[in-house]
Amino acid sequence: MSDRSLRGMRLGAQSMETESGVEPAPRQRIEYRCADGEQVFVTFSAEAEIPPVWVSKTGKEALLVNGEAPDTSNDKPVRTHWDMLLERRSLPELETILADRLTILRQKRGEKV
């Protein structure tokens, strides 16, 4: 048994297929540029829809060179907690509620009201 040894290849290390006759899918190299002038190149498929904004490796937003500016007009304004509270209650109501809650808090602490 020792005179015969099995020889093989490592799993996943090498492929038995050759790349002759294989044509890669068509690609396009797209350029983006950050506000500080940093260039970002991204390779997409020729059929892919190109996004107008790309986040670079440094975390900055880069805009498509020679492309349309992104449409931000549909973005809703940021609503804060205070804005949502004012939609439900008026300022006199809020002042009354605050006074009531402060009274309850002071009573729990044993303070004179």
N, CA, C and O atoms as a MOPAC input file, in Angstrom:
PM7 MOZYME 1SCF
protein

 N      0.80600 1    -1.17800 1     0.00000 1
 C      0.00000 1     0.00000 1     0.00000 1
 C      0.86200 1     1.25900 1     0.00000 1
 O      0.50700 1     2.24800 1    -0.64200 1
 N      1.96600 1     1.23900 1     0.69600 1
 C      2.80700 1     2.40900 1     0.78600 1
 C      3.48900 1     2.73700 1    -0.53700 1
 O      3.89600 1     3.87900 1    -0.74900 1
 N      3.62400 1     1.75200 1    -1.43400 1
 C      4.26000 1     2.04000 1    -2.71200 1
 C      3.31700 1     2.75200 1    -3.66500 1
 O      3.75900 1     3.34200 1    -4.65100 1
 N      2.03100 1     2.70200 1    -3.38300 1
 C      1.06000 1     3.42700 1    -4.21300 1
 C      0.49700 1     4.58400 1    -3.39600 1
 O     -0.03000 1     4.38300 1    -2.30200 1
 N      0.60900 1     5.75000 1    -3.91500 1
 C      0.02600 1     6.89100 1    -3.20500 1
 C     -0.91700 1     7.61400 1    -4.15900 1
 O     -0.67600 1     7.69600 1    -5.36400 1
 N     -1.96300 1     8.11700 1    -3.60200 1
 C     -2.93500 1     8.87700 1    -4.38100 1
 C     -2.47700 1    10.31900 1    -4.45500 1
 O     -2.08200 1    10.91400 1    -3.45200 1
 N     -2.53400 1    10.86000 1    -5.63200 1
 C     -2.14000 1    12.24700 1    -5.78800 1
 C     -3.34400 1    13.03000 1    -6.28700 1
 O     -4.10400 1    12.55900 1    -7.13300 1
 N     -3.49600 1    14.17400 1    -5.77600 1
 C     -4.62400 1    15.00400 1    -6.18500 1
 C     -4.27600 1    16.46800 1    -6.03700 1
 O     -3.12000 1    16.84200 1    -5.83400 1
 N     -5.28600 1    17.26600 1    -6.14200 1
 C     -5.09100 1    18.70800 1    -6.02800 1
 C     -5.79800 1    19.20000 1    -4.77500 1
 O     -6.70200 1    18.54600 1    -4.25300 1
 N     -5.37800 1    20.33500 1    -4.31400 1
 C     -6.06100 1    20.93400 1    -3.18100 1
 C     -7.43200 1    21.41700 1    -3.63200 1
 O     -7.59500 1    21.88300 1    -4.76000 1
 N     -8.38700 1    21.30700 1    -2.77300 1
 C     -9.73500 1    21.73500 1    -3.11500 1
 C     -9.79900 1    23.24700 1    -3.23700 1
 O     -9.37300 1    23.96500 1    -2.33200 1
 N    -10.32200 1    23.72800 1    -4.33700 1
 C    -10.53500 1    25.14000 1    -4.53100 1
 C     -9.29100 1    25.93500 1    -4.84800 1
 O     -9.38900 1    27.13300 1    -5.11200 1
 N     -8.12700 1    25.31900 1    -4.83400 1
 C     -6.90100 1    26.06900 1    -5.05800 1
 C     -6.68300 1    26.35700 1    -6.53800 1
 O     -6.26400 1    27.45400 1    -6.90800 1
 N     -6.96500 1    25.38300 1    -7.37100 1
 C     -6.71900 1    25.56000 1    -8.79400 1
 C     -7.88300 1    24.97600 1    -9.57900 1
 O     -8.51000 1    24.00200 1    -9.16300 1
 N     -8.15300 1    25.58400 1   -10.71000 1
 C     -9.23100 1    25.11600 1   -11.56400 1
 C     -8.63700 1    24.28700 1   -12.69500 1
 O     -7.53700 1    24.56700 1   -13.17100 1
 N     -9.36600 1    23.27600 1   -13.11600 1
 C     -8.91600 1    22.45300 1   -14.23100 1
 C     -9.35600 1    23.05300 1   -15.56700 1
 O     -8.94000 1    22.58200 1   -16.62500 1
 N    -10.19400 1    24.08900 1   -15.52100 1
 C    -10.68000 1    24.70900 1   -16.74800 1
 C     -9.68700 1    25.75400 1   -17.23400 1
 O     -9.04000 1    26.43300 1   -16.43700 1
 N     -9.57600 1    25.87200 1   -18.54100 1
 C     -8.72100 1    26.90900 1   -19.11100 1
 C     -9.58800 1    28.09200 1   -19.50900 1
 O    -10.79500 1    27.95000 1   -19.70200 1
 N     -8.97600 1    29.24300 1   -19.62800 1
 C     -9.71300 1    30.43800 1   -19.99700 1
 C     -9.65700 1    30.71500 1   -21.48600 1
 O    -10.07600 1    31.78400 1   -21.93000 1
 N     -9.15600 1    29.79100 1   -22.25100 1
 C     -9.08900 1    29.99900 1   -23.69800 1
 C    -10.48700 1    29.91700 1   -24.28100 1
 O    -11.24100 1    28.99300 1   -23.97400 1
 N    -10.83200 1    30.86900 1   -25.11300 1
 C    -12.14300 1    30.89700 1   -25.74800 1
 C    -13.22800 1    31.52000 1   -24.89200 1
 O    -14.37600 1    31.60600 1   -25.32900 1
 N    -12.89800 1    31.95900 1   -23.68400 1
 C    -13.89200 1    32.56500 1   -22.80000 1
 C    -13.81700 1    34.07000 1   -22.96300 1
 O    -12.74000 1    34.65800 1   -22.86800 1
 N    -14.95000 1    34.68800 1   -23.20700 1
 C    -14.99700 1    36.13800 1   -23.37300 1
 C    -15.70100 1    36.76300 1   -22.17100 1
 O    -16.83100 1    36.38600 1   -21.86000 1
 N    -15.06100 1    37.70100 1   -21.49700 1
 C    -15.72200 1    38.32100 1   -20.34000 1
 C    -16.90500 1    39.18600 1   -20.78200 1
 O    -16.97200 1    39.63400 1   -21.92700 1
 N    -17.81800 1    39.40700 1   -19.86700 1
 C    -18.99000 1    40.23500 1   -20.15100 1
 C    -18.54200 1    41.66800 1   -20.42700 1
 O    -17.55800 1    42.12900 1   -19.84900 1
 N    -19.25300 1    42.37600 1   -21.30600 1
 C    -18.86600 1    43.76600 1   -21.59800 1
 C    -19.02300 1    44.64200 1   -20.35800 1
 O    -20.00100 1    44.53200 1   -19.61700 1
 N    -18.03200 1    45.51800 1   -20.15000 1
 C    -18.00600 1    46.36900 1   -18.96600 1
 C    -17.76400 1    47.80400 1   -19.36600 1
 O    -17.34600 1    48.09600 1   -20.48700 1
 N    -18.03500 1    48.69700 1   -18.42700 1
 C    -17.74000 1    50.11000 1   -18.62700 1
 C    -17.15900 1    50.67000 1   -17.33200 1
 O    -17.59200 1    50.32400 1   -16.23300 1
 N    -16.18200 1    51.53200 1   -17.48900 1
 C    -15.52600 1    52.14900 1   -16.33600 1
 C    -16.09000 1    53.55000 1   -16.17300 1
 O    -15.98000 1    54.37900 1   -17.07700 1
 N    -16.69500 1    53.81700 1   -15.01700 1
 C    -17.38300 1    55.07400 1   -14.75600 1
 C    -16.58000 1    55.88100 1   -13.74200 1
 O    -16.03900 1    55.34300 1   -12.77600 1
 N    -16.51800 1    57.19100 1   -13.99300 1
 C    -15.76200 1    58.08400 1   -13.10200 1
 C    -16.71900 1    58.91800 1   -12.25200 1
 O    -17.69500 1    59.48400 1   -12.74500 1
 N    -16.40800 1    58.97200 1   -10.97500 1
 C    -17.11900 1    59.82200 1   -10.02100 1
 C    -16.09200 1    60.76700 1    -9.42000 1
 O    -14.90000 1    60.46300 1    -9.38800 1
 N    -16.56800 1    61.92800 1    -8.94000 1
 C    -15.65600 1    62.89300 1    -8.32900 1
 C    -16.29400 1    63.47500 1    -7.07300 1
 O    -17.46000 1    63.87100 1    -7.07800 1
 N    -15.50800 1    63.52000 1    -5.99300 1
 C    -15.96400 1    64.09700 1    -4.72200 1
 C    -15.85400 1    65.61600 1    -4.78000 1
 O    -15.25500 1    66.16500 1    -5.70500 1
 N    -16.42400 1    66.28200 1    -3.80600 1
 C    -16.39600 1    67.74200 1    -3.75000 1
 C    -14.97400 1    68.26600 1    -3.57200 1
 O    -14.65800 1    69.37000 1    -4.01600 1
 N    -14.11100 1    67.47500 1    -2.92200 1
 C    -12.72500 1    67.90900 1    -2.71700 1
 C    -11.79900 1    67.51500 1    -3.86800 1
 O    -10.58900 1    67.72200 1    -3.78200 1
 N    -12.35400 1    66.94800 1    -4.94600 1
 C    -11.56700 1    66.62000 1    -6.13100 1
 C    -11.10200 1    65.17400 1    -6.20700 1
 O    -10.47900 1    64.78600 1    -7.19500 1
 N    -11.38600 1    64.37300 1    -5.20000 1
 C    -10.98900 1    62.96100 1    -5.22200 1
 C    -11.72800 1    62.23300 1    -6.34200 1
 O    -12.94600 1    62.36100 1    -6.46900 1
 N    -10.99600 1    61.46800 1    -7.15600 1
 C    -11.60300 1    60.71600 1    -8.25100 1
 C    -11.85100 1    59.28200 1    -7.80300 1
 O    -11.02900 1    58.67700 1    -7.11500 1
 N    -12.99700 1    58.75400 1    -8.20800 1
 C    -13.36500 1    57.37900 1    -7.89700 1
 C    -13.76600 1    56.71400 1    -9.20300 1
 O    -14.63600 1    57.21800 1    -9.91300 1
 N    -13.14200 1    55.58600 1    -9.52700 1
 C    -13.47100 1    54.83800 1   -10.73000 1
 C    -14.13900 1    53.53400 1   -10.32600 1
 O    -13.62200 1    52.79400 1    -9.49000 1
 N    -15.29800 1    53.25500 1   -10.93000 1
 C    -16.05700 1    52.05600 1   -10.62200 1
 C    -16.36500 1    51.34500 1   -11.93100 1
 O    -16.73100 1    51.98400 1   -12.91800 1
 N    -16.21700 1    50.02200 1   -11.94200 1
 C    -16.50100 1    49.23600 1   -13.13400 1
 C    -17.89100 1    48.63000 1   -12.99900 1
 O    -18.20200 1    47.96800 1   -12.00900 1
 N    -18.72400 1    48.86700 1   -14.01200 1
 C    -20.08200 1    48.33600 1   -14.05600 1
 C    -20.25200 1    47.48500 1   -15.30000 1
 O    -19.47000 1    47.58400 1   -16.24500 1
 N    -21.26500 1    46.65900 1   -15.29400 1
 C    -21.65700 1    45.94200 1   -16.49400 1
 C    -22.16100 1    46.95400 1   -17.51500 1
 O    -22.66800 1    48.01400 1   -17.14700 1
 N    -22.02200 1    46.62600 1   -18.79300 1
 C    -22.48300 1    47.53400 1   -19.84400 1
 C    -23.99800 1    47.71500 1   -19.78500 1
 O    -24.52000 1    48.72100 1   -20.26600 1
 N    -24.70500 1    46.75100 1   -19.20300 1
 C    -26.16700 1    46.80400 1   -19.14000 1
 C    -26.67700 1    47.43200 1   -17.84400 1
 O    -27.88000 1    47.64600 1   -17.69700 1
 N    -25.78400 1    47.72800 1   -16.90600 1
 C    -26.19600 1    48.20800 1   -15.58700 1
 C    -26.68100 1    49.65300 1   -15.63900 1
 O    -26.23500 1    50.45100 1   -16.46300 1
 N    -27.61300 1    49.96600 1   -14.72900 1
 C    -28.07300 1    51.34700 1   -14.56900 1
 C    -27.06700 1    52.05500 1   -13.66100 1
 O    -26.77400 1    51.58200 1   -12.56300 1
 N    -26.55100 1    53.16600 1   -14.11500 1
 C    -25.48400 1    53.86200 1   -13.40100 1
 C    -26.08500 1    54.81400 1   -12.36500 1
 O    -26.86000 1    55.69900 1   -12.72800 1
 N    -25.73900 1    54.65000 1   -11.07100 1
 C    -26.26500 1    55.56000 1   -10.04600 1
 C    -25.59200 1    56.93200 1   -10.13500 1
 O    -24.40400 1    57.01500 1   -10.44700 1
 N    -26.33400 1    58.00400 1    -9.86500 1
 C    -25.75100 1    59.35300 1    -9.95700 1
 C    -24.78800 1    59.68300 1    -8.81200 1
 O    -23.96600 1    60.59000 1    -8.94200 1
 N    -24.88200 1    58.96000 1    -7.69700 1
 C    -24.02700 1    59.21800 1    -6.53500 1
 C    -23.38600 1    57.89800 1    -6.09900 1
 O    -24.04000 1    56.85600 1    -6.09000 1
 N    -22.10600 1    57.95300 1    -5.73800 1
 C    -21.38700 1    56.77000 1    -5.26600 1
 C    -20.62900 1    57.15900 1    -4.00800 1
 O    -20.08800 1    58.26200 1    -3.93200 1
 N    -20.58000 1    56.27600 1    -3.02300 1
 C    -19.83700 1    56.54300 1    -1.79000 1
 C    -18.44200 1    55.95700 1    -1.95600 1
 O    -18.28800 1    54.76500 1    -2.22100 1
 N    -17.42900 1    56.80300 1    -1.80000 1
 C    -16.04400 1    56.36000 1    -1.99500 1
 C    -15.58400 1    55.52500 1    -0.80600 1
 O    -16.29100 1    55.40100 1     0.19400 1
 N    -14.39200 1    54.95600 1    -0.93000 1
 C    -13.83600 1    54.14400 1     0.16000 1
 C    -13.56800 1    54.98600 1     1.40200 1
 O    -13.54400 1    54.46900 1     2.51900 1
 N    -13.37100 1    56.27000 1     1.20200 1
 C    -13.12100 1    57.15800 1     2.34400 1
 C    -14.41400 1    57.61900 1     3.00700 1
 O    -14.37400 1    58.32200 1     4.01600 1
 N    -15.56900 1    57.22900 1     2.44700 1
 C    -16.85700 1    57.55900 1     3.04200 1
 C    -17.48400 1    58.83800 1     2.51700 1
 O    -18.54700 1    59.24400 1     2.98800 1
 N    -16.83700 1    59.48700 1     1.53700 1
 C    -17.38200 1    60.72500 1     0.98300 1
 C    -18.28900 1    60.41300 1    -0.19900 1
 O    -18.10000 1    59.41600 1    -0.89600 1
 N    -19.27400 1    61.27500 1    -0.41600 1
 C    -20.16600 1    61.11000 1    -1.57000 1
 C    -19.50300 1    61.68000 1    -2.81100 1
 O    -18.98700 1    62.79800 1    -2.80200 1
 N    -19.52500 1    60.89000 1    -3.88400 1
 C    -18.93900 1    61.32800 1    -5.14600 1
 C    -20.04600 1    61.39300 1    -6.19000 1
 O    -20.89800 1    60.50700 1    -6.25500 1
 N    -20.03300 1    62.44100 1    -7.00400 1
 C    -21.04100 1    62.63400 1    -8.04500 1
 C    -20.51600 1    62.13400 1    -9.38300 1
 O    -19.31600 1    62.18800 1    -9.65200 1
 N    -21.42000 1    61.65200 1   -10.21100 1
 C    -21.08500 1    61.14800 1   -11.53600 1
 C    -20.54200 1    62.27600 1   -12.39400 1
 O    -21.15400 1    63.34000 1   -12.48900 1
 N    -19.38700 1    62.04800 1   -13.02100 1
 C    -18.79000 1    63.04100 1   -13.90300 1
 C    -19.55200 1    63.01200 1   -15.22200 1
 O    -19.85000 1    61.93600 1   -15.74100 1
 N    -19.86700 1    64.17700 1   -15.76400 1
 C    -20.62400 1    64.31900 1   -17.01600 1
 C    -21.99900 1    63.65900 1   -16.92600 1
 O    -22.51200 1    63.14800 1   -17.92200 1
 N    -22.57600 1    63.67000 1   -15.77000 1
 C    -23.89300 1    63.08100 1   -15.58600 1
 C    -24.85900 1    64.09000 1   -15.00900 1
 O    -24.48500 1    65.21700 1   -14.68400 1
 N    -26.10100 1    63.67200 1   -14.88600 1
 C    -27.11900 1    64.54600 1   -14.31300 1
 C    -26.91000 1    64.65900 1   -12.81100 1
 O    -26.46700 1    63.71500 1   -12.15900 1
 N    -27.23100 1    65.81000 1   -12.28300 1
 C    -27.17800 1    65.98600 1   -10.83500 1
 C    -28.30900 1    65.18700 1   -10.20400 1
 O    -29.39600 1    65.11100 1   -10.77700 1
 N    -28.08200 1    64.59300 1    -9.04700 1
 C    -29.13900 1    63.80600 1    -8.41400 1
 C    -30.32900 1    64.67500 1    -8.04100 1
 O    -30.17200 1    65.82200 1    -7.62100 1
 N    -31.51100 1    64.11700 1    -8.19800 1
 C    -32.74900 1    64.83800 1    -7.91300 1
 C    -33.06900 1    64.71100 1    -6.43100 1
 O    -33.42800 1    63.63100 1    -5.96200 1
 N    -32.94100 1    65.79500 1    -5.70000 1
 C    -33.21900 1    65.78000 1    -4.26500 1
 C    -34.49300 1    66.53400 1    -3.92200 1
 O    -34.79300 1    66.74500 1    -2.74700 1
 N    -35.24200 1    66.94000 1    -4.93000 1
 C    -36.43600 1    67.73700 1    -4.66800 1
 C    -37.55500 1    66.91500 1    -4.02800 1
 O    -38.43600 1    67.48400 1    -3.38300 1
 N    -37.54000 1    65.60100 1    -4.19000 1
 C    -38.59300 1    64.75700 1    -3.63100 1
 C    -38.35300 1    64.39000 1    -2.18000 1
 O    -39.20300 1    63.76400 1    -1.54700 1
 N    -37.19900 1    64.77600 1    -1.64800 1
 C    -36.88300 1    64.43700 1    -0.26800 1
 C    -37.78000 1    65.21900 1     0.68500 1
 O    -37.98900 1    66.42200 1     0.52600 1
 N    -38.29700 1    64.51700 1     1.66400 1
 C    -39.11800 1    65.17300 1     2.67400 1
 C    -38.20600 1    65.88600 1     3.66500 1
 O    -37.11000 1    65.40500 1     3.95700 1
 N    -38.65200 1    67.03300 1     4.18700 1
 C    -37.83700 1    67.68200 1     5.21900 1
 C    -37.82500 1    66.81400 1     6.47800 1
 O    -38.79100 1    66.10600 1     6.76400 1
 N    -36.75100 1    66.87600 1     7.20400 1
 C    -36.61100 1    66.07100 1     8.40900 1
 C    -37.55700 1    66.59600 1     9.47300 1
 O    -37.55200 1    67.78300 1     9.79800 1
 N    -38.37300 1    65.69200 1    10.01100 1
 C    -39.30700 1    66.06700 1    11.06800 1
 C    -38.71000 1    65.65600 1    12.40000 1
 O    -38.37800 1    64.49100 1    12.61700 1
 N    -38.58100 1    66.62000 1    13.28000 1
 C    -38.05100 1    66.32900 1    14.60800 1
 C    -39.17700 1    65.88700 1    15.53400 1
 O    -40.35700 1    65.96900 1    15.19000 1
 N    -38.79100 1    65.42200 1    16.70400 1
 C    -39.77900 1    65.03000 1    17.70600 1
 C    -40.65200 1    66.23000 1    18.09000 1
 O    -41.85800 1    66.09100 1    18.29200 1
 N    -40.04000 1    67.38800 1    18.18500 1
 C    -40.77700 1    68.60000 1    18.54300 1
 C    -41.81900 1    68.93700 1    17.47600 1
 O    -42.93500 1    69.33000 1    17.81300 1
 N    -41.47000 1    68.79000 1    16.19000 1
 C    -42.42200 1    69.06300 1    15.11000 1
 C    -43.62500 1    68.12600 1    15.19100 1
 O    -44.76600 1    68.55400 1    15.01500 1
 N    -43.36700 1    66.86000 1    15.45500 1
 C    -44.47300 1    65.90100 1    15.54500 1
 C    -45.33600 1    66.16200 1    16.78000 1
 O    -46.55000 1    65.95900 1    16.75000 1
 N    -44.70600 1    66.60900 1    17.85600 1
 C    -45.45200 1    66.93600 1    19.07000 1
 C    -46.36600 1    68.13200 1    18.83200 1
 O    -47.50900 1    68.14400 1    19.28900 1
 N    -45.86300 1    69.14100 1    18.11700 1
 C    -46.67800 1    70.32000 1    17.82600 1
 C    -47.83300 1    70.01600 1    16.87400 1
 O    -48.81000 1    70.76300 1    16.82500 1
 N    -47.72500 1    68.92300 1    16.12000 1
 C    -48.84800 1    68.52800 1    15.26700 1
 C    -50.00200 1    67.98900 1    16.10300 1
 O    -51.16100 1    68.08000 1    15.69800 1
 N    -49.68400 1    67.42100 1    17.28500 1
 C    -50.72700 1    66.81900 1    18.10900 1
 C    -51.25400 1    67.74600 1    19.19900 1
 O    -52.41400 1    67.63900 1    19.59800 1
 N    -50.40400 1    68.66000 1    19.68400 1
 C    -50.79700 1    69.50600 1    20.80700 1
 C    -50.40500 1    70.95700 1    20.54600 1
 O    -49.48400 1    71.24900 1    19.78400 1
 N    -51.14100 1    71.85900 1    21.20900 1
 C    -50.81500 1    73.28800 1    21.09500 1
 C    -49.84300 1    73.66500 1    22.23100 1
 O    -49.65800 1    72.89600 1    23.17400 1
 N    -49.23100 1    74.84200 1    22.12900 1
 C    -48.28300 1    75.27400 1    23.16100 1
 C    -48.93600 1    75.44500 1    24.53600 1
 O    -48.34000 1    75.03500 1    25.53200 1
 N    -50.14000 1    76.03400 1    24.63700 1
 C    -50.77000 1    76.11700 1    25.97200 1
 C    -51.02900 1    74.73300 1    26.58000 1
 O    -50.86200 1    74.53900 1    27.78400 1
 N    -51.43900 1    73.77000 1    25.73800 1
 C    -51.65200 1    72.39900 1    26.23700 1
 C    -50.35000 1    71.81900 1    26.77900 1
 O    -50.33700 1    71.20500 1    27.84600 1
 N    -49.25600 1    72.01300 1    26.04200 1
 C    -47.95600 1    71.48000 1    26.45900 1
 C    -47.47900 1    72.11400 1    27.75100 1
 O    -46.87700 1    71.43800 1    28.58500 1
 N    -47.73900 1    73.41600 1    27.93300 1
 C    -47.34000 1    74.08100 1    29.17000 1
 C    -48.12600 1    73.53400 1    30.36000 1
 O    -47.58000 1    73.38300 1    31.45400 1
 N    -49.40200 1    73.23900 1    30.14500 1
 C    -50.23600 1    72.66200 1    31.21100 1
 C    -49.73700 1    71.27500 1    31.59100 1
 O    -49.61300 1    70.95100 1    32.77200 1
 N    -49.45200 1    70.45900 1    30.58100 1
 C    -48.95700 1    69.10300 1    30.83700 1
 C    -47.61900 1    69.14700 1    31.56600 1
 O    -47.39400 1    68.36200 1    32.48700 1
 N    -46.72600 1    70.05600 1    31.16900 1
 C    -45.43000 1    70.18900 1    31.82900 1
 C    -45.59800 1    70.57100 1    33.29400 1
 O    -44.92800 1    70.01400 1    34.16300 1
 N    -46.47900 1    71.50700 1    33.56800 1
 C    -46.70500 1    71.92800 1    34.96000 1
 C    -47.23900 1    70.76700 1    35.79400 1
 O    -46.81400 1    70.56800 1    36.93200 1
 N    -48.17800 1    69.99600 1    35.22400 1
 C    -48.72600 1    68.83600 1    35.94600 1
 C    -47.63300 1    67.79900 1    36.24200 1
 O    -47.55200 1    67.27900 1    37.35500 1
 N    -46.81300 1    67.50900 1    35.26300 1
 C    -45.76600 1    66.50000 1    35.42900 1
 C    -44.70800 1    66.96200 1    36.43700 1
 O    -44.18500 1    66.15600 1    37.20700 1
 N    -44.39600 1    68.26800 1    36.42600 1
 C    -43.43500 1    68.78600 1    37.40100 1
 C    -43.99700 1    68.70500 1    38.81900 1
 O    -43.26300 1    68.42100 1    39.76500 1
 N    -45.28500 1    68.95200 1    38.96100 1
 C    -45.93100 1    68.84200 1    40.27700 1
 C    -45.85100 1    67.41000 1    40.78200 1
 O    -45.50900 1    67.18000 1    41.94200 1
 N    -46.16200 1    66.44900 1    39.92800 1
 C    -46.10400 1    65.02700 1    40.31500 1
 C    -44.68500 1    64.63700 1    40.69300 1
 O    -44.48200 1    63.92200 1    41.67300 1
 N    -43.70400 1    65.09500 1    39.93100 1
 C    -42.30200 1    64.76700 1    40.20000 1
 C    -41.85100 1    65.34600 1    41.53600 1
 O    -41.16000 1    64.67800 1    42.30600 1
 N    -42.23500 1    66.56500 1    41.80300 1
 C    -41.85200 1    67.20600 1    43.06600 1
 C    -42.50500 1    66.51300 1    44.26300 1
 O    -41.89100 1    66.39700 1    45.32400 1
 N    -43.74900 1    66.05200 1    44.09400 1
 C    -44.42800 1    65.33000 1    45.18600 1
 C    -43.73200 1    64.00400 1    45.46700 1
 O    -43.61700 1    63.60300 1    46.62500 1
 N    -43.26600 1    63.31900 1    44.42400 1
 C    -42.57500 1    62.04600 1    44.63500 1
 C    -41.25300 1    62.24800 1    45.35100 1
 O    -40.81500 1    61.38000 1    46.10700 1
 N    -40.61600 1    63.38600 1    45.12100 1
 C    -39.34200 1    63.66700 1    45.78000 1
 C    -39.54500 1    64.17000 1    47.21900 1
 O    -38.59100 1    64.25000 1    47.99300 1
 N    -40.76900 1    64.50200 1    47.56000 1
 C    -41.07000 1    64.99400 1    48.90100 1
 C    -40.86800 1    66.47500 1    49.05900 1
 O    -40.76900 1    66.97600 1    50.17900 1
 N    -40.80500 1    67.18100 1    47.95600 1
 C    -40.64800 1    68.63500 1    48.01700 1
 C    -42.01400 1    69.27600 1    48.24500 1
 O    -43.05700 1    68.68500 1    47.96700 1
 N    -41.97300 1    70.51000 1    48.76100 1
 C    -43.21900 1    71.25000 1    48.95000 1
 C    -43.64200 1    71.81800 1    47.60100 1
 O    -42.82400 1    72.30300 1    46.82000 1
 N    -44.92200 1    71.74500 1    47.36000 1
 C    -45.43800 1    72.23300 1    46.07500 1
 C    -45.95500 1    73.61700 1    46.19100 1
 O    -46.42800 1    74.18400 1    45.20600 1

